[in-house]
Amino acid sequence: MFNRPLPAPARDFALLAGRILLGVVLFAHGWQKLMINGIAGTYGQFEKMGIPLAIVSASFVTVVEFVGGVLLIAGVLTTVVVALDMVVMVGAAGFVHVTHGIFAGDGGWELVGVIVACELALAAMGPGRFSLDHLINAHRSKNDALAQKPVQAHRATSGAGTFAASVRQTPARTPQHLGISVTRANG
């Protein structure tokens, strides 16, 4: 009884809370890199840590965290943001944090690990009902359903007639070498 997944409404609120919290963390890190340190300062830090293509890496990480954080908070392009930030987190772990142990206070991979765990959960469950992704998908599904109704209705009411009409309009082709004569009745 107590060891079950959350019911749908509670699950959606949990996804909303997790998505917003993760978005705020990413946004704060992006803000720090963009507005406080600046791209030049972030580039310098990345270069000191030995991160390859430091200027490209610093720019990529800054944009993914800053813009991605906002998109996660809104619940837009969630899986794209998660995929891009997973690249950032793998790089952060591999180039910086793994050699410092687990604890974030020592420069370890603790925060990176928690962020990756949250992102894996979002990738598995989706952004939840309280997201713009959900609203966009629901709107698309509704439009697709409405677009299919007239086509399906037309097929149901005139499908056989349409096929018969197309057969009647096709000229008869009979093998002449067999000496068969075919006449068609139009109507």
PDB file of C-alpha atoms in Angstrom:
ATOM      1  CA  MET A   1       0.000   0.000   0.000  1.00  0.00           C
ATOM      2  CA  PHE A   2       2.761   2.483   0.863  1.00  0.00           C
ATOM      3  CA  ASN A   3       5.342   1.307  -1.670  1.00  0.00           C
ATOM      4  CA  ARG A   4       3.631   2.486  -4.851  1.00  0.00           C
ATOM      5  CA  PRO A   5       4.360   5.240  -7.329  1.00  0.00           C
ATOM      6  CA  LEU A   6       2.574   8.519  -6.788  1.00  0.00           C
ATOM      7  CA  PRO A   7      -0.870   8.870  -8.366  1.00  0.00           C
ATOM      8  CA  ALA A   8      -1.047  11.042 -11.497  1.00  0.00           C
ATOM      9  CA  PRO A   9      -1.897  14.418  -9.885  1.00  0.00           C
ATOM     10  CA  ALA A  10       0.794  14.075  -7.201  1.00  0.00           C
ATOM     11  CA  ARG A  11       3.287  12.806  -9.778  1.00  0.00           C
ATOM     12  CA  ASP A  12       2.673  15.905 -11.908  1.00  0.00           C
ATOM     13  CA  PHE A  13       3.244  18.192  -8.916  1.00  0.00           C
ATOM     14  CA  ALA A  14       6.455  16.291  -8.059  1.00  0.00           C
ATOM     15  CA  LEU A  15       7.682  16.645 -11.647  1.00  0.00           C
ATOM     16  CA  LEU A  16       6.827  20.351 -11.570  1.00  0.00           C
ATOM     17  CA  ALA A  17       8.740  20.881  -8.313  1.00  0.00           C
ATOM     18  CA  GLY A  18      11.749  18.889  -9.501  1.00  0.00           C
ATOM     19  CA  ARG A  19      11.788  20.583 -12.899  1.00  0.00           C
ATOM     20  CA  ILE A  20      11.575  24.080 -11.369  1.00  0.00           C
ATOM     21  CA  LEU A  21      14.261  23.344  -8.781  1.00  0.00           C
ATOM     22  CA  LEU A  22      16.603  21.919 -11.413  1.00  0.00           C
ATOM     23  CA  GLY A  23      15.837  24.831 -13.736  1.00  0.00           C
ATOM     24  CA  VAL A  24      16.677  27.357 -11.011  1.00  0.00           C
ATOM     25  CA  VAL A  25      19.990  25.603 -10.278  1.00  0.00           C
ATOM     26  CA  LEU A  26      20.942  25.522 -13.967  1.00  0.00           C
ATOM     27  CA  PHE A  27      19.854  29.132 -14.485  1.00  0.00           C
ATOM     28  CA  ALA A  28      21.869  30.280 -11.456  1.00  0.00           C
ATOM     29  CA  HIS A  29      24.998  28.560 -12.760  1.00  0.00           C
ATOM     30  CA  GLY A  30      24.440  30.033 -16.229  1.00  0.00           C
ATOM     31  CA  TRP A  31      23.814  33.485 -14.718  1.00  0.00           C
ATOM     32  CA  GLN A  32      27.061  33.231 -12.773  1.00  0.00           C
ATOM     33  CA  LYS A  33      29.013  32.300 -15.895  1.00  0.00           C
ATOM     34  CA  LEU A  34      27.364  34.934 -18.100  1.00  0.00           C
ATOM     35  CA  MET A  35      26.686  37.925 -15.844  1.00  0.00           C
ATOM     36  CA  ILE A  36      29.103  37.621 -12.922  1.00  0.00           C
ATOM     37  CA  ASN A  37      32.218  35.990 -14.384  1.00  0.00           C
ATOM     38  CA  GLY A  38      31.469  36.874 -17.984  1.00  0.00           C
ATOM     39  CA  ILE A  39      32.322  34.580 -20.876  1.00  0.00           C
ATOM     40  CA  ALA A  40      35.942  35.780 -20.744  1.00  0.00           C
ATOM     41  CA  GLY A  41      36.231  34.916 -17.045  1.00  0.00           C
ATOM     42  CA  THR A  42      34.526  31.561 -17.540  1.00  0.00           C
ATOM     43  CA  TYR A  43      36.833  30.862 -20.476  1.00  0.00           C
ATOM     44  CA  GLY A  44      39.839  31.628 -18.263  1.00  0.00           C
ATOM     45  CA  GLN A  45      38.599  29.244 -15.563  1.00  0.00           C
ATOM     46  CA  PHE A  46      37.925  26.499 -18.113  1.00  0.00           C
ATOM     47  CA  GLU A  47      41.396  26.988 -19.598  1.00  0.00           C
ATOM     48  CA  LYS A  48      43.039  26.709 -16.147  1.00  0.00           C
ATOM     49  CA  MET A  49      41.160  23.446 -15.540  1.00  0.00           C
ATOM     50  CA  GLY A  50      42.452  22.062 -18.847  1.00  0.00           C
ATOM     51  CA  ILE A  51      39.059  21.787 -20.528  1.00  0.00           C
ATOM     52  CA  PRO A  52      39.563  21.354 -24.293  1.00  0.00           C
ATOM     53  CA  LEU A  53      38.401  24.145 -26.604  1.00  0.00           C
ATOM     54  CA  ALA A  54      37.876  26.298 -23.529  1.00  0.00           C
ATOM     55  CA  ILE A  55      36.164  29.219 -25.300  1.00  0.00           C
ATOM     56  CA  VAL A  56      33.740  26.921 -27.150  1.00  0.00           C
ATOM     57  CA  SER A  57      33.128  24.844 -24.018  1.00  0.00           C
ATOM     58  CA  ALA A  58      32.579  27.930 -21.838  1.00  0.00           C
ATOM     59  CA  SER A  59      30.122  29.394 -24.326  1.00  0.00           C
ATOM     60  CA  PHE A  60      28.241  26.109 -24.772  1.00  0.00           C
ATOM     61  CA  VAL A  61      27.970  25.450 -21.025  1.00  0.00           C
ATOM     62  CA  THR A  62      26.857  29.025 -20.324  1.00  0.00           C
ATOM     63  CA  VAL A  63      24.096  28.970 -22.951  1.00  0.00           C
ATOM     64  CA  VAL A  64      22.893  25.495 -21.986  1.00  0.00           C
ATOM     65  CA  GLU A  65      22.684  26.404 -18.306  1.00  0.00           C
ATOM     66  CA  PHE A  66      21.276  29.916 -18.712  1.00  0.00           C
ATOM     67  CA  VAL A  67      18.730  29.282 -21.486  1.00  0.00           C
ATOM     68  CA  GLY A  68      18.152  25.661 -20.504  1.00  0.00           C
ATOM     69  CA  GLY A  69      17.325  26.671 -16.948  1.00  0.00           C
ATOM     70  CA  VAL A  70      14.604  29.038 -18.166  1.00  0.00           C
ATOM     71  CA  LEU A  71      13.232  26.409 -20.556  1.00  0.00           C
ATOM     72  CA  LEU A  72      13.115  23.786 -17.780  1.00  0.00           C
ATOM     73  CA  ILE A  73      11.258  26.133 -15.451  1.00  0.00           C
ATOM     74  CA  ALA A  74       8.654  26.690 -18.177  1.00  0.00           C
ATOM     75  CA  GLY A  75       8.686  23.045 -19.198  1.00  0.00           C
ATOM     76  CA  VAL A  76       9.598  23.739 -22.838  1.00  0.00           C
ATOM     77  CA  LEU A  77      11.857  21.441 -24.888  1.00  0.00           C
ATOM     78  CA  THR A  78      12.512  19.482 -21.714  1.00  0.00           C
ATOM     79  CA  THR A  79      14.123  16.432 -23.292  1.00  0.00           C
ATOM     80  CA  VAL A  80      16.351  18.601 -25.508  1.00  0.00           C
ATOM     81  CA  VAL A  81      17.551  20.619 -22.509  1.00  0.00           C
ATOM     82  CA  VAL A  82      18.124  17.438 -20.510  1.00  0.00           C
ATOM     83  CA  ALA A  83      20.156  15.881 -23.335  1.00  0.00           C
ATOM     84  CA  LEU A  84      22.301  19.004 -23.787  1.00  0.00           C
ATOM     85  CA  ASP A  85      22.917  19.399 -20.067  1.00  0.00           C
ATOM     86  CA  MET A  86      23.827  15.716 -19.751  1.00  0.00           C
ATOM     87  CA  VAL A  87      26.688  16.481 -22.160  1.00  0.00           C
ATOM     88  CA  VAL A  88      27.699  19.354 -19.864  1.00  0.00           C
ATOM     89  CA  MET A  89      27.492  17.154 -16.752  1.00  0.00           C
ATOM     90  CA  VAL A  90      29.524  14.322 -18.282  1.00  0.00           C
ATOM     91  CA  GLY A  91      32.195  16.866 -19.198  1.00  0.00           C
ATOM     92  CA  ALA A  92      32.085  18.468 -15.747  1.00  0.00           C
ATOM     93  CA  ALA A  93      32.431  15.105 -14.043  1.00  0.00           C
ATOM     94  CA  GLY A  94      35.147  13.825 -16.348  1.00  0.00           C
ATOM     95  CA  PHE A  95      37.310  16.942 -16.552  1.00  0.00           C
ATOM     96  CA  VAL A  96      36.844  18.403 -13.089  1.00  0.00           C
ATOM     97  CA  HIS A  97      34.907  16.613 -10.360  1.00  0.00           C
ATOM     98  CA  VAL A  98      35.609  12.856 -10.383  1.00  0.00           C
ATOM     99  CA  THR A  99      39.198  13.231  -9.193  1.00  0.00           C
ATOM    100  CA  HIS A 100      38.040  15.198  -6.118  1.00  0.00           C
ATOM    101  CA  GLY A 101      35.872  12.465  -4.584  1.00  0.00           C
ATOM    102  CA  ILE A 102      32.168  12.592  -3.866  1.00  0.00           C
ATOM    103  CA  PHE A 103      31.525  15.649  -1.723  1.00  0.00           C
ATOM    104  CA  ALA A 104      30.741  18.948  -3.452  1.00  0.00           C
ATOM    105  CA  GLY A 105      32.512  20.859  -0.660  1.00  0.00           C
ATOM    106  CA  ASP A 106      35.758  19.206  -1.775  1.00  0.00           C
ATOM    107  CA  GLY A 107      35.035  19.854  -5.467  1.00  0.00           C
ATOM    108  CA  GLY A 108      33.639  16.337  -5.927  1.00  0.00           C
ATOM    109  CA  TRP A 109      30.920  15.019  -8.207  1.00  0.00           C
ATOM    110  CA  GLU A 110      28.034  15.112  -5.706  1.00  0.00           C
ATOM    111  CA  LEU A 111      26.125  18.026  -7.320  1.00  0.00           C
ATOM    112  CA  VAL A 112      26.822  16.716 -10.825  1.00  0.00           C
ATOM    113  CA  GLY A 113      25.465  13.310  -9.781  1.00  0.00           C
ATOM    114  CA  VAL A 114      22.279  14.787  -8.309  1.00  0.00           C
ATOM    115  CA  ILE A 115      21.698  16.915 -11.418  1.00  0.00           C
ATOM    116  CA  VAL A 116      22.168  13.873 -13.666  1.00  0.00           C
ATOM    117  CA  ALA A 117      19.755  11.844 -11.502  1.00  0.00           C
ATOM    118  CA  CYS A 118      17.103  14.579 -11.810  1.00  0.00           C
ATOM    119  CA  GLU A 119      17.655  14.776 -15.551  1.00  0.00           C
ATOM    120  CA  LEU A 120      17.340  11.010 -15.960  1.00  0.00           C
ATOM    121  CA  ALA A 121      14.043  11.118 -14.052  1.00  0.00           C
ATOM    122  CA  LEU A 122      12.771  13.927 -16.306  1.00  0.00           C
ATOM    123  CA  ALA A 123      13.903  12.038 -19.394  1.00  0.00           C
ATOM    124  CA  ALA A 124      12.068   8.912 -18.192  1.00  0.00           C
ATOM    125  CA  MET A 125       8.853  10.586 -16.986  1.00  0.00           C
ATOM    126  CA  GLY A 126       8.648  13.689 -19.168  1.00  0.00           C
ATOM    127  CA  PRO A 127       8.012  17.203 -17.916  1.00  0.00           C
ATOM    128  CA  GLY A 128       4.574  16.435 -16.477  1.00  0.00           C
ATOM    129  CA  ARG A 129       1.133  17.893 -17.038  1.00  0.00           C
ATOM    130  CA  PHE A 130       2.086  21.305 -15.654  1.00  0.00           C
ATOM    131  CA  SER A 131       4.427  22.224 -18.497  1.00  0.00           C
ATOM    132  CA  LEU A 132       4.277  24.058 -21.784  1.00  0.00           C
ATOM    133  CA  ASP A 133       5.489  20.862 -23.488  1.00  0.00           C
ATOM    134  CA  HIS A 134       2.296  19.151 -22.287  1.00  0.00           C
ATOM    135  CA  LEU A 135       0.082  22.035 -23.459  1.00  0.00           C
ATOM    136  CA  ILE A 136       1.757  22.109 -26.882  1.00  0.00           C
ATOM    137  CA  ASN A 137       1.444  18.341 -27.309  1.00  0.00           C
ATOM    138  CA  ALA A 138      -2.201  18.391 -26.193  1.00  0.00           C
ATOM    139  CA  HIS A 139      -2.946  21.188 -28.684  1.00  0.00           C
ATOM    140  CA  ARG A 140      -1.199  19.285 -31.485  1.00  0.00           C
ATOM    141  CA  SER A 141      -3.080  16.091 -30.651  1.00  0.00           C
ATOM    142  CA  LYS A 142      -6.381  17.978 -30.686  1.00  0.00           C
ATOM    143  CA  ASN A 143      -5.570  19.596 -34.041  1.00  0.00           C
ATOM    144  CA  ASP A 144      -4.457  16.258 -35.490  1.00  0.00           C
ATOM    145  CA  ALA A 145      -7.695  14.638 -34.323  1.00  0.00           C
ATOM    146  CA  LEU A 146      -9.775  17.445 -35.822  1.00  0.00           C
ATOM    147  CA  ALA A 147      -7.846  17.258 -39.088  1.00  0.00           C
ATOM    148  CA  GLN A 148      -8.443  13.498 -39.312  1.00  0.00           C
ATOM    149  CA  LYS A 149     -12.210  13.641 -38.659  1.00  0.00           C
ATOM    150  CA  PRO A 150     -13.269  15.039 -42.054  1.00  0.00           C
ATOM    151  CA  VAL A 151     -10.919  12.646 -43.865  1.00  0.00           C
ATOM    152  CA  GLN A 152     -12.247   9.660 -41.944  1.00  0.00           C
ATOM    153  CA  ALA A 153     -15.853  10.773 -42.436  1.00  0.00           C
ATOM    154  CA  HIS A 154     -15.266  11.193 -46.171  1.00  0.00           C
ATOM    155  CA  ARG A 155     -13.712   7.742 -46.397  1.00  0.00           C
ATOM    156  CA  ALA A 156     -16.527   6.157 -44.435  1.00  0.00           C
ATOM    157  CA  THR A 157     -19.328   7.700 -46.501  1.00  0.00           C
ATOM    158  CA  SER A 158     -17.839   7.752 -49.958  1.00  0.00           C
ATOM    159  CA  GLY A 159     -14.853   5.441 -49.841  1.00  0.00           C
ATOM    160  CA  ALA A 160     -16.382   2.699 -51.935  1.00  0.00           C
ATOM    161  CA  GLY A 161     -17.966   5.154 -54.343  1.00  0.00           C
ATOM    162  CA  THR A 162     -14.671   6.968 -54.781  1.00  0.00           C
ATOM    163  CA  PHE A 163     -12.915   3.720 -55.572  1.00  0.00           C
ATOM    164  CA  ALA A 164     -15.663   2.654 -57.975  1.00  0.00           C
ATOM    165  CA  ALA A 165     -15.568   6.027 -59.700  1.00  0.00           C
ATOM    166  CA  SER A 166     -11.815   5.803 -60.133  1.00  0.00           C
ATOM    167  CA  VAL A 167     -12.150   2.311 -61.599  1.00  0.00           C
ATOM    168  CA  ARG A 168     -14.840   3.480 -64.040  1.00  0.00           C
ATOM    169  CA  GLN A 169     -12.652   6.355 -65.201  1.00  0.00           C
ATOM    170  CA  THR A 170      -9.726   4.058 -65.954  1.00  0.00           C
ATOM    171  CA  PRO A 171      -9.710   2.897 -69.561  1.00  0.00           C
ATOM    172  CA  ALA A 172     -10.119  -0.836 -70.072  1.00  0.00           C
ATOM    173  CA  ARG A 173      -7.020  -2.760 -70.972  1.00  0.00           C
ATOM    174  CA  THR A 174      -7.461  -6.285 -72.141  1.00  0.00           C
ATOM    175  CA  PRO A 175      -4.928  -8.608 -73.590  1.00  0.00           C
ATOM    176  CA  GLN A 176      -5.619  -8.381 -77.324  1.00  0.00           C
ATOM    177  CA  HIS A 177      -3.741 -11.566 -78.103  1.00  0.00           C
ATOM    178  CA  LEU A 178      -6.391 -13.607 -76.254  1.00  0.00           C
ATOM    179  CA  GLY A 179      -9.157 -12.233 -78.437  1.00  0.00           C
ATOM    180  CA  ILE A 180     -11.237 -11.113 -75.473  1.00  0.00           C
ATOM    181  CA  SER A 181     -13.615  -8.232 -75.837  1.00  0.00           C
ATOM    182  CA  VAL A 182     -14.612  -6.357 -72.671  1.00  0.00           C
ATOM    183  CA  THR A 183     -17.312  -3.753 -72.511  1.00  0.00           C
ATOM    184  CA  ARG A 184     -18.011  -1.615 -69.469  1.00  0.00           C
ATOM    185  CA  ALA A 185     -21.170  -0.045 -68.354  1.00  0.00           C
ATOM    186  CA  ASN A 186     -20.749   3.499 -67.078  1.00  0.00           C
ATOM    187  CA  GLY A 187     -23.091   4.610 -64.400  1.00  0.00           C
TER     188      GLY A 187
END
